mmCIF file of C-alpha atoms in Angstrom:
data_model
loop_
_atom_site.group_PDB
_atom_site.id
_atom_site.type_symbol
_atom_site.label_atom_id
_atom_site.label_comp_id
_atom_site.label_asym_id
_atom_site.label_seq_id
_atom_site.Cartn_x
_atom_site.Cartn_y
_atom_site.Cartn_z
ATOM 1 C CA UNK A 30 -29.985 -15.877 -23.689
ATOM 2 C CA UNK A 31 -32.110 -13.026 -22.313
ATOM 3 C CA UNK A 32 -30.879 -11.067 -19.303
ATOM 4 C CA UNK A 33 -33.296 -10.701 -16.402
ATOM 5 C CA UNK A 34 -33.680 -7.117 -15.284
ATOM 6 C CA UNK A 35 -35.583 -5.577 -12.430
ATOM 7 C CA UNK A 36 -35.963 -2.164 -10.860
ATOM 8 C CA UNK A 37 -38.052 -0.558 -8.124
ATOM 9 C CA UNK A 38 -40.763 1.961 -8.817
ATOM 10 C CA UNK A 39 -38.859 4.902 -7.366
ATOM 11 C CA UNK A 40 -36.094 6.805 -9.113
ATOM 12 C CA UNK A 41 -32.805 7.315 -7.298
ATOM 13 C CA UNK A 42 -30.806 10.478 -7.964
ATOM 14 C CA UNK A 43 -27.148 9.857 -7.157
ATOM 15 C CA UNK A 44 -25.605 13.074 -8.473
ATOM 16 C CA UNK A 45 -26.532 16.722 -8.654
ATOM 17 C CA UNK A 46 -27.978 17.780 -12.012
ATOM 18 C CA UNK A 47 -25.791 20.069 -14.065
ATOM 19 C CA UNK A 48 -22.532 18.808 -12.626
ATOM 20 C CA UNK A 49 -19.886 18.547 -15.342
ATOM 21 C CA UNK A 50 -17.714 15.910 -13.653
ATOM 22 C CA UNK A 51 -19.024 13.097 -11.481
ATOM 23 C CA UNK A 52 -17.164 10.955 -8.969
ATOM 24 C CA UNK A 53 -18.056 7.265 -9.016
ATOM 25 C CA UNK A 54 -17.129 4.278 -6.896
ATOM 26 C CA UNK A 55 -17.379 0.878 -8.595
ATOM 27 C CA UNK A 56 -16.662 -2.681 -7.511
ATOM 28 C CA UNK A 57 -16.067 -6.061 -9.115
ATOM 29 C CA UNK A 58 -16.621 -9.168 -6.986
ATOM 30 C CA UNK A 59 -16.652 -12.890 -7.769
ATOM 31 C CA UNK A 60 -19.021 -14.026 -5.016
ATOM 32 C CA UNK A 61 -18.600 -17.822 -5.461
ATOM 33 C CA UNK A 62 -22.395 -18.231 -5.575
ATOM 34 C CA UNK A 63 -22.581 -16.979 -2.009
ATOM 35 C CA UNK A 64 -21.551 -20.334 -0.563
ATOM 36 C CA UNK A 65 -19.711 -18.614 2.293
ATOM 37 C CA UNK A 66 -22.885 -16.713 3.121
ATOM 38 C CA UNK A 67 -24.803 -14.193 1.041
ATOM 39 C CA UNK A 68 -25.084 -11.974 4.126
ATOM 40 C CA UNK A 69 -21.278 -11.667 4.157
ATOM 41 C CA UNK A 70 -21.294 -10.635 0.507
ATOM 42 C CA UNK A 71 -24.001 -8.046 1.170
ATOM 43 C CA UNK A 72 -22.122 -6.671 4.191
ATOM 44 C CA UNK A 73 -18.935 -6.217 2.129
ATOM 45 C CA UNK A 74 -20.770 -4.402 -0.653
ATOM 46 C CA UNK A 75 -22.769 -2.211 1.706
ATOM 47 C CA UNK A 76 -19.647 -1.208 3.675
ATOM 48 C CA UNK A 77 -17.808 -0.215 0.480
ATOM 49 C CA UNK A 78 -20.769 1.951 -0.656
ATOM 50 C CA UNK A 79 -20.254 1.543 -4.428
ATOM 51 C CA UNK A 80 -22.474 3.061 -7.092
ATOM 52 C CA UNK A 81 -22.105 0.105 -9.488
ATOM 53 C CA UNK A 82 -21.126 -3.506 -8.745
ATOM 54 C CA UNK A 83 -20.129 -6.179 -11.271
ATOM 55 C CA UNK A 84 -20.712 -9.684 -9.888
ATOM 56 C CA UNK A 85 -19.521 -13.057 -11.130
ATOM 57 C CA UNK A 86 -20.614 -16.590 -10.199
ATOM 58 C CA UNK A 87 -24.153 -15.561 -9.326
ATOM 59 C CA UNK A 88 -27.057 -18.004 -8.868
ATOM 60 C CA UNK A 89 -30.759 -17.457 -9.387
ATOM 61 C CA UNK A 90 -33.154 -19.896 -7.697
ATOM 62 C CA UNK A 91 -30.691 -22.777 -7.594
ATOM 63 C CA UNK A 92 -30.638 -25.455 -4.926
ATOM 64 C CA UNK A 93 -27.143 -24.259 -3.997
ATOM 65 C CA UNK A 94 -28.586 -20.793 -3.356
ATOM 66 C CA UNK A 95 -31.538 -22.224 -1.378
ATOM 67 C CA UNK A 96 -33.880 -20.998 -4.096
ATOM 68 C CA UNK A 97 -32.881 -17.341 -3.687
ATOM 69 C CA UNK A 98 -32.657 -14.849 -6.511
ATOM 70 C CA UNK A 99 -29.209 -13.668 -5.435
ATOM 71 C CA UNK A 100 -29.102 -10.384 -7.401
ATOM 72 C CA UNK A 101 -32.532 -9.415 -6.063
ATOM 73 C CA UNK A 102 -31.525 -10.219 -2.488
ATOM 74 C CA UNK A 103 -28.252 -8.322 -2.793
ATOM 75 C CA UNK A 104 -30.000 -5.322 -4.350
ATOM 76 C CA UNK A 105 -32.362 -5.164 -1.386
ATOM 77 C CA UNK A 106 -29.658 -5.660 1.248
ATOM 78 C CA UNK A 107 -27.141 -3.228 -0.224
ATOM 79 C CA UNK A 108 -29.442 -0.367 -1.183
ATOM 80 C CA UNK A 109 -28.513 -0.629 -4.874
ATOM 81 C CA UNK A 110 -32.016 -0.859 -6.284
ATOM 82 C CA UNK A 111 -31.384 -1.593 -9.963
ATOM 83 C CA UNK A 112 -30.057 -4.989 -10.985
ATOM 84 C CA UNK A 113 -29.826 -7.500 -13.790
ATOM 85 C CA UNK A 114 -28.739 -11.127 -14.074
ATOM 86 C CA UNK A 115 -27.113 -12.459 -17.231
ATOM 87 C CA UNK A 116 -27.490 -16.224 -17.464
ATOM 88 C CA UNK A 117 -24.722 -18.327 -18.986
ATOM 89 C CA UNK A 118 -25.871 -21.825 -18.012
ATOM 90 C CA UNK A 119 -28.013 -23.891 -15.637
ATOM 91 C CA UNK A 120 -26.490 -25.313 -12.460
ATOM 92 C CA UNK A 121 -28.004 -26.975 -9.397
ATOM 93 C CA UNK A 122 -31.524 -26.524 -10.747
ATOM 94 C CA UNK A 123 -31.242 -22.771 -11.355
ATOM 95 C CA UNK A 124 -29.616 -20.108 -13.499
ATOM 96 C CA UNK A 125 -25.943 -19.201 -13.195
ATOM 97 C CA UNK A 126 -23.954 -16.322 -14.646
ATOM 98 C CA UNK A 127 -22.886 -12.739 -13.989
ATOM 99 C CA UNK A 128 -24.868 -9.845 -12.595
ATOM 100 C CA UNK A 129 -24.912 -6.103 -12.087
ATOM 101 C CA UNK A 130 -26.114 -3.935 -9.195
ATOM 102 C CA UNK A 131 -26.513 -0.204 -9.722
ATOM 103 C CA UNK A 132 -27.536 2.987 -7.993
ATOM 104 C CA UNK A 133 -28.479 4.312 -11.426
ATOM 105 C CA UNK A 134 -31.402 3.043 -13.508
ATOM 106 C CA UNK A 135 -30.436 0.502 -16.167
ATOM 107 C CA UNK A 136 -31.546 2.050 -19.438
ATOM 108 C CA UNK A 137 -30.952 -1.162 -21.399
ATOM 109 C CA UNK A 138 -29.226 -4.514 -21.003
ATOM 110 C CA UNK A 139 -27.950 -7.125 -23.424
ATOM 111 C CA UNK A 140 -25.361 -9.873 -23.572
ATOM 112 C CA UNK A 141 -23.029 -11.399 -26.128
ATOM 113 C CA UNK A 142 -21.804 -15.020 -26.069
ATOM 114 C CA UNK A 143 -18.037 -15.439 -26.073
ATOM 115 C CA UNK A 144 -16.014 -18.169 -27.815
ATOM 116 C CA UNK A 145 -15.291 -21.221 -25.660
ATOM 117 C CA UNK A 146 -13.658 -24.601 -26.070
ATOM 118 C CA UNK A 147 -16.300 -27.171 -26.980
ATOM 119 C CA UNK A 148 -17.734 -28.846 -23.917
ATOM 120 C CA UNK A 149 -16.642 -26.162 -21.451
ATOM 121 C CA UNK A 150 -18.692 -23.651 -19.474
ATOM 122 C CA UNK A 151 -20.363 -20.946 -21.598
ATOM 123 C CA UNK A 152 -19.076 -17.412 -21.140
ATOM 124 C CA UNK A 153 -20.705 -14.054 -21.826
ATOM 125 C CA UNK A 154 -20.096 -10.335 -22.089
ATOM 126 C CA UNK A 155 -22.879 -8.468 -20.296
ATOM 127 C CA UNK A 156 -23.588 -4.877 -21.294
ATOM 128 C CA UNK A 157 -25.742 -2.396 -19.395
ATOM 129 C CA UNK A 158 -26.349 1.206 -20.319
ATOM 130 C CA UNK A 159 -26.762 3.673 -17.455
ATOM 131 C CA UNK A 160 -27.180 7.435 -17.374
ATOM 132 C CA UNK A 161 -24.932 9.301 -14.974
ATOM 133 C CA UNK A 162 -25.909 12.953 -14.668
ATOM 134 C CA UNK A 163 -27.489 12.729 -18.105
ATOM 135 C CA UNK A 164 -24.418 11.177 -19.726
ATOM 136 C CA UNK A 165 -24.707 7.652 -21.138
ATOM 137 C CA UNK A 166 -22.157 5.218 -19.718
ATOM 138 C CA UNK A 167 -21.603 1.624 -20.854
ATOM 139 C CA UNK A 168 -20.880 -0.928 -18.135
ATOM 140 C CA UNK A 169 -19.529 -4.313 -19.252
ATOM 141 C CA UNK A 170 -19.216 -7.378 -17.028
ATOM 142 C CA UNK A 171 -17.513 -10.662 -17.858
ATOM 143 C CA UNK A 172 -15.956 -13.817 -16.418
ATOM 144 C CA UNK A 173 -13.395 -15.449 -18.683
ATOM 145 C CA UNK A 174 -12.595 -19.168 -18.909
ATOM 146 C CA UNK A 175 -10.891 -20.489 -15.813
ATOM 147 C CA UNK A 176 -7.212 -21.236 -15.388
ATOM 148 C CA UNK A 177 -4.963 -23.116 -15.946
ATOM 149 C CA UNK A 178 -3.932 -24.278 -19.432
ATOM 150 C CA UNK A 179 -6.517 -22.159 -21.288
ATOM 151 C CA UNK A 180 -4.474 -19.126 -22.299
ATOM 152 C CA UNK A 181 -5.435 -19.331 -25.977
ATOM 153 C CA UNK A 182 -9.181 -19.275 -25.391
ATOM 154 C CA UNK A 183 -8.916 -16.306 -23.027
ATOM 155 C CA UNK A 184 -7.043 -14.411 -25.743
ATOM 156 C CA UNK A 185 -9.870 -15.226 -28.169
ATOM 157 C CA UNK A 186 -12.418 -14.082 -25.597
ATOM 158 C CA UNK A 187 -10.537 -10.833 -24.978
ATOM 159 C CA UNK A 188 -10.339 -10.167 -28.714
ATOM 160 C CA UNK A 189 -14.081 -10.770 -29.076
ATOM 161 C CA UNK A 190 -14.795 -8.418 -26.178
ATOM 162 C CA UNK A 191 -12.632 -5.638 -27.554
ATOM 163 C CA UNK A 192 -14.191 -6.002 -31.007
ATOM 164 C CA UNK A 193 -17.528 -5.119 -29.359
ATOM 165 C CA UNK A 194 -16.293 -2.584 -26.827
ATOM 166 C CA UNK A 195 -14.159 -0.820 -29.422
ATOM 167 C CA UNK A 196 -17.274 0.071 -31.429
ATOM 168 C CA UNK A 197 -18.904 1.767 -28.424
ATOM 169 C CA UNK A 198 -18.302 5.547 -28.425
ATOM 170 C CA UNK A 199 -19.589 6.078 -24.879
ATOM 171 C CA UNK A 200 -17.527 6.297 -21.694
ATOM 172 C CA UNK A 201 -17.124 2.674 -20.660
ATOM 173 C CA UNK A 202 -16.104 0.366 -17.844
ATOM 174 C CA UNK A 203 -15.145 -3.287 -18.221
ATOM 175 C CA UNK A 204 -15.106 -5.238 -14.969
ATOM 176 C CA UNK A 205 -14.803 -8.857 -14.003
ATOM 177 C CA UNK A 206 -12.863 -11.967 -13.158
ATOM 178 C CA UNK A 207 -10.510 -12.270 -16.119
ATOM 179 C CA UNK A 208 -8.835 -15.428 -14.789
ATOM 180 C CA UNK A 209 -5.472 -14.107 -15.950
ATOM 181 C CA UNK A 210 -2.540 -12.066 -14.672
ATOM 182 C CA UNK A 211 -1.677 -8.461 -15.609
ATOM 183 C CA UNK A 212 1.165 -9.516 -17.933
ATOM 184 C CA UNK A 213 -0.905 -12.093 -19.840
ATOM 185 C CA UNK A 214 -1.729 -11.712 -23.529
ATOM 186 C CA UNK A 215 -5.446 -11.481 -22.779
ATOM 187 C CA UNK A 216 -4.944 -8.521 -20.418
ATOM 188 C CA UNK A 217 -2.578 -6.854 -22.863
ATOM 189 C CA UNK A 218 -5.374 -6.868 -25.417
ATOM 190 C CA UNK A 219 -7.688 -5.094 -22.985
ATOM 191 C CA UNK A 220 -5.057 -2.538 -22.030
ATOM 192 C CA UNK A 221 -4.499 -1.417 -25.612
ATOM 193 C CA UNK A 222 -7.678 0.651 -25.290
ATOM 194 C CA UNK A 223 -8.619 0.588 -21.594
ATOM 195 C CA UNK A 224 -6.677 1.606 -18.503
ATOM 196 C CA UNK A 225 -6.112 -0.742 -15.592
ATOM 197 C CA UNK A 226 -7.328 1.414 -12.708
ATOM 198 C CA UNK A 227 -5.446 -0.466 -9.978
ATOM 199 C CA UNK A 228 -2.209 -0.278 -11.966
ATOM 200 C CA UNK A 229 -2.709 3.493 -12.191
ATOM 201 C CA UNK A 230 -3.888 4.315 -8.663
ATOM 202 C CA UNK A 231 -3.806 1.107 -6.637
ATOM 203 C CA UNK A 232 -3.100 1.116 -2.906
ATOM 204 C CA UNK A 233 -1.775 -1.913 -1.045
ATOM 205 C CA UNK A 234 -1.651 -5.505 -2.268
ATOM 206 C CA UNK A 235 -3.094 -6.271 -5.715
ATOM 207 C CA UNK A 236 -3.829 -9.948 -4.948
ATOM 208 C CA UNK A 237 -7.468 -10.867 -5.586
ATOM 209 C CA UNK A 238 -7.238 -14.674 -5.495
ATOM 210 C CA UNK A 239 -5.431 -15.856 -2.372
ATOM 211 C CA UNK A 240 -3.970 -19.364 -2.421
ATOM 212 C CA UNK A 241 -2.592 -21.333 0.521
ATOM 213 C CA UNK A 242 0.578 -22.794 -1.041
ATOM 214 C CA UNK A 243 1.343 -21.672 -4.586
ATOM 215 C CA UNK A 244 1.704 -17.912 -5.219
ATOM 216 C CA UNK A 245 -1.525 -15.949 -4.980
ATOM 217 C CA UNK A 246 -2.824 -14.212 -8.093
ATOM 218 C CA UNK A 247 -4.352 -11.034 -9.387
ATOM 219 C CA UNK A 248 -7.320 -12.096 -11.531
ATOM 220 C CA UNK A 249 -9.987 -9.409 -11.028
ATOM 221 C CA UNK A 250 -9.955 -6.002 -12.724
ATOM 222 C CA UNK A 251 -11.638 -2.669 -13.207
ATOM 223 C CA UNK A 252 -10.745 -1.323 -16.662
ATOM 224 C CA UNK A 253 -11.866 2.108 -17.849
ATOM 225 C CA UNK A 254 -11.857 4.199 -21.010
ATOM 226 C CA UNK A 255 -10.142 7.575 -21.323
ATOM 227 C CA UNK A 256 -13.377 9.368 -20.370
ATOM 228 C CA UNK A 257 -12.641 8.365 -16.780
ATOM 229 C CA UNK A 258 -9.911 9.746 -14.557
ATOM 230 C CA UNK A 259 -8.735 7.114 -12.034
ATOM 231 C CA UNK A 260 -8.386 8.394 -8.472
ATOM 232 C CA UNK A 261 -7.957 5.404 -6.174
ATOM 233 C CA UNK A 262 -8.303 1.619 -6.125
ATOM 234 C CA UNK A 263 -8.024 -1.001 -3.424
ATOM 235 C CA UNK A 264 -8.438 -4.763 -3.015
ATOM 236 C CA UNK A 265 -10.613 -5.536 0.016
ATOM 237 C CA UNK A 266 -9.078 -8.418 1.938
ATOM 238 C CA UNK A 267 -12.334 -9.853 3.263
ATOM 239 C CA UNK A 268 -13.420 -13.451 3.776
ATOM 240 C CA UNK A 269 -16.720 -13.608 1.935
ATOM 241 C CA UNK A 270 -15.648 -15.610 -1.160
ATOM 242 C CA UNK A 271 -12.608 -17.312 -2.645
ATOM 243 C CA UNK A 272 -11.890 -13.990 -4.420
ATOM 244 C CA UNK A 273 -11.305 -10.567 -2.913
ATOM 245 C CA UNK A 274 -13.375 -7.706 -4.358
ATOM 246 C CA UNK A 275 -11.746 -4.745 -6.097
ATOM 247 C CA UNK A 276 -13.028 -1.208 -5.490
ATOM 248 C CA UNK A 277 -12.139 1.706 -7.741
ATOM 249 C CA UNK A 278 -12.889 5.404 -7.448
ATOM 250 C CA UNK A 279 -12.999 7.359 -10.693
ATOM 251 C CA UNK A 280 -14.128 10.680 -12.035
ATOM 252 C CA UNK A 281 -16.388 10.605 -15.065
ATOM 253 C CA UNK A 282 -15.297 13.588 -17.122
ATOM 254 C CA UNK A 283 -17.833 15.978 -18.548
ATOM 255 C CA UNK A 284 -19.199 15.293 -22.010
ATOM 256 C CA UNK A 285 -17.163 16.458 -24.981
ATOM 257 C CA UNK A 286 -19.064 19.303 -26.572
ATOM 258 C CA UNK A 287 -18.887 20.275 -30.231
ATOM 259 C CA UNK A 288 -17.474 23.769 -30.746
ATOM 260 C CA UNK A 289 -20.141 26.390 -31.226
ATOM 261 C CA UNK A 290 -20.208 29.146 -33.849
ATOM 262 C CA UNK A 291 -17.601 31.832 -33.335
ATOM 263 C CA UNK A 292 -18.652 35.457 -33.048
ATOM 264 C CA UNK A 293 -16.462 37.764 -35.140
ATOM 265 C CA UNK A 294 -16.333 41.408 -34.022
ATOM 266 C CA UNK A 295 -14.528 44.503 -35.242
ATOM 267 C CA UNK A 296 -13.765 45.824 -38.709
ATOM 268 C CA UNK A 297 -12.986 43.330 -41.506
ATOM 269 C CA UNK A 298 -9.382 43.135 -42.569
ATOM 270 C CA UNK A 299 -8.223 44.622 -45.876
ATOM 271 C CA UNK A 300 -7.802 41.135 -47.344
ATOM 272 C CA UNK A 301 -11.322 40.084 -46.440
ATOM 273 C CA UNK A 302 -12.760 43.386 -47.697
ATOM 274 C CA UNK A 303 -11.024 43.029 -51.020
ATOM 275 C CA UNK A 304 -12.161 39.488 -51.496
ATOM 276 C CA UNK A 305 -15.775 40.432 -50.923
ATOM 277 C CA UNK A 306 -15.843 43.012 -53.673
#
């Protein structure tokens, strides 16, 4: 599977050069293939003004999407000019999968297939590399196997994801519809190495999947490595999909610099003088 990637000719500068720390706003949003209206999805994203958006359930040129390339349309309508689509399967005569919108150029993109139960929908881990103020940042997007009764496969998927993410030394974000609750084994695997931004700095209700009768659920997450400092997170209770989007504000800490040579001044000590003779 090869991700589709596109970018405009111009370069967008989102931060001032030389800044050690950078504030970012990111979003994850399962858009349900835009069946409630792609304009509604675009309006929600534009109003939130994120720098990076992870999208799930995204169609490209399907009959369901009226032939639209949904990531391209959303990039144009939200002012986030860089985007990529990561296909997992074909549905309704087009491609279906996850996607990424970004204010920053996408330096590279790739994807990794995840384990699934035979005969079920393919799943993927998308990986894009962006440069934020000269610092490389890894952005991962995923959509795990749907509930219910599939706890074991989501644990396997989480383990596969962390085996890949754990080898990445860069500052990193993992965002998506995990189809599981915060106390689940699959989320516990993620949280061994990544922080749950809403759990740290969330405001208001954490429900991202409202249900009419049975208890609503929290299924969508922004997870970040220790190179980010969480500042604020909120679930947007908007009617543009069957999921609510999650917005998180974080500070990307300055790069860790190797210590430079130390300048020694003054007279050498008696011990050092004696040893040099």
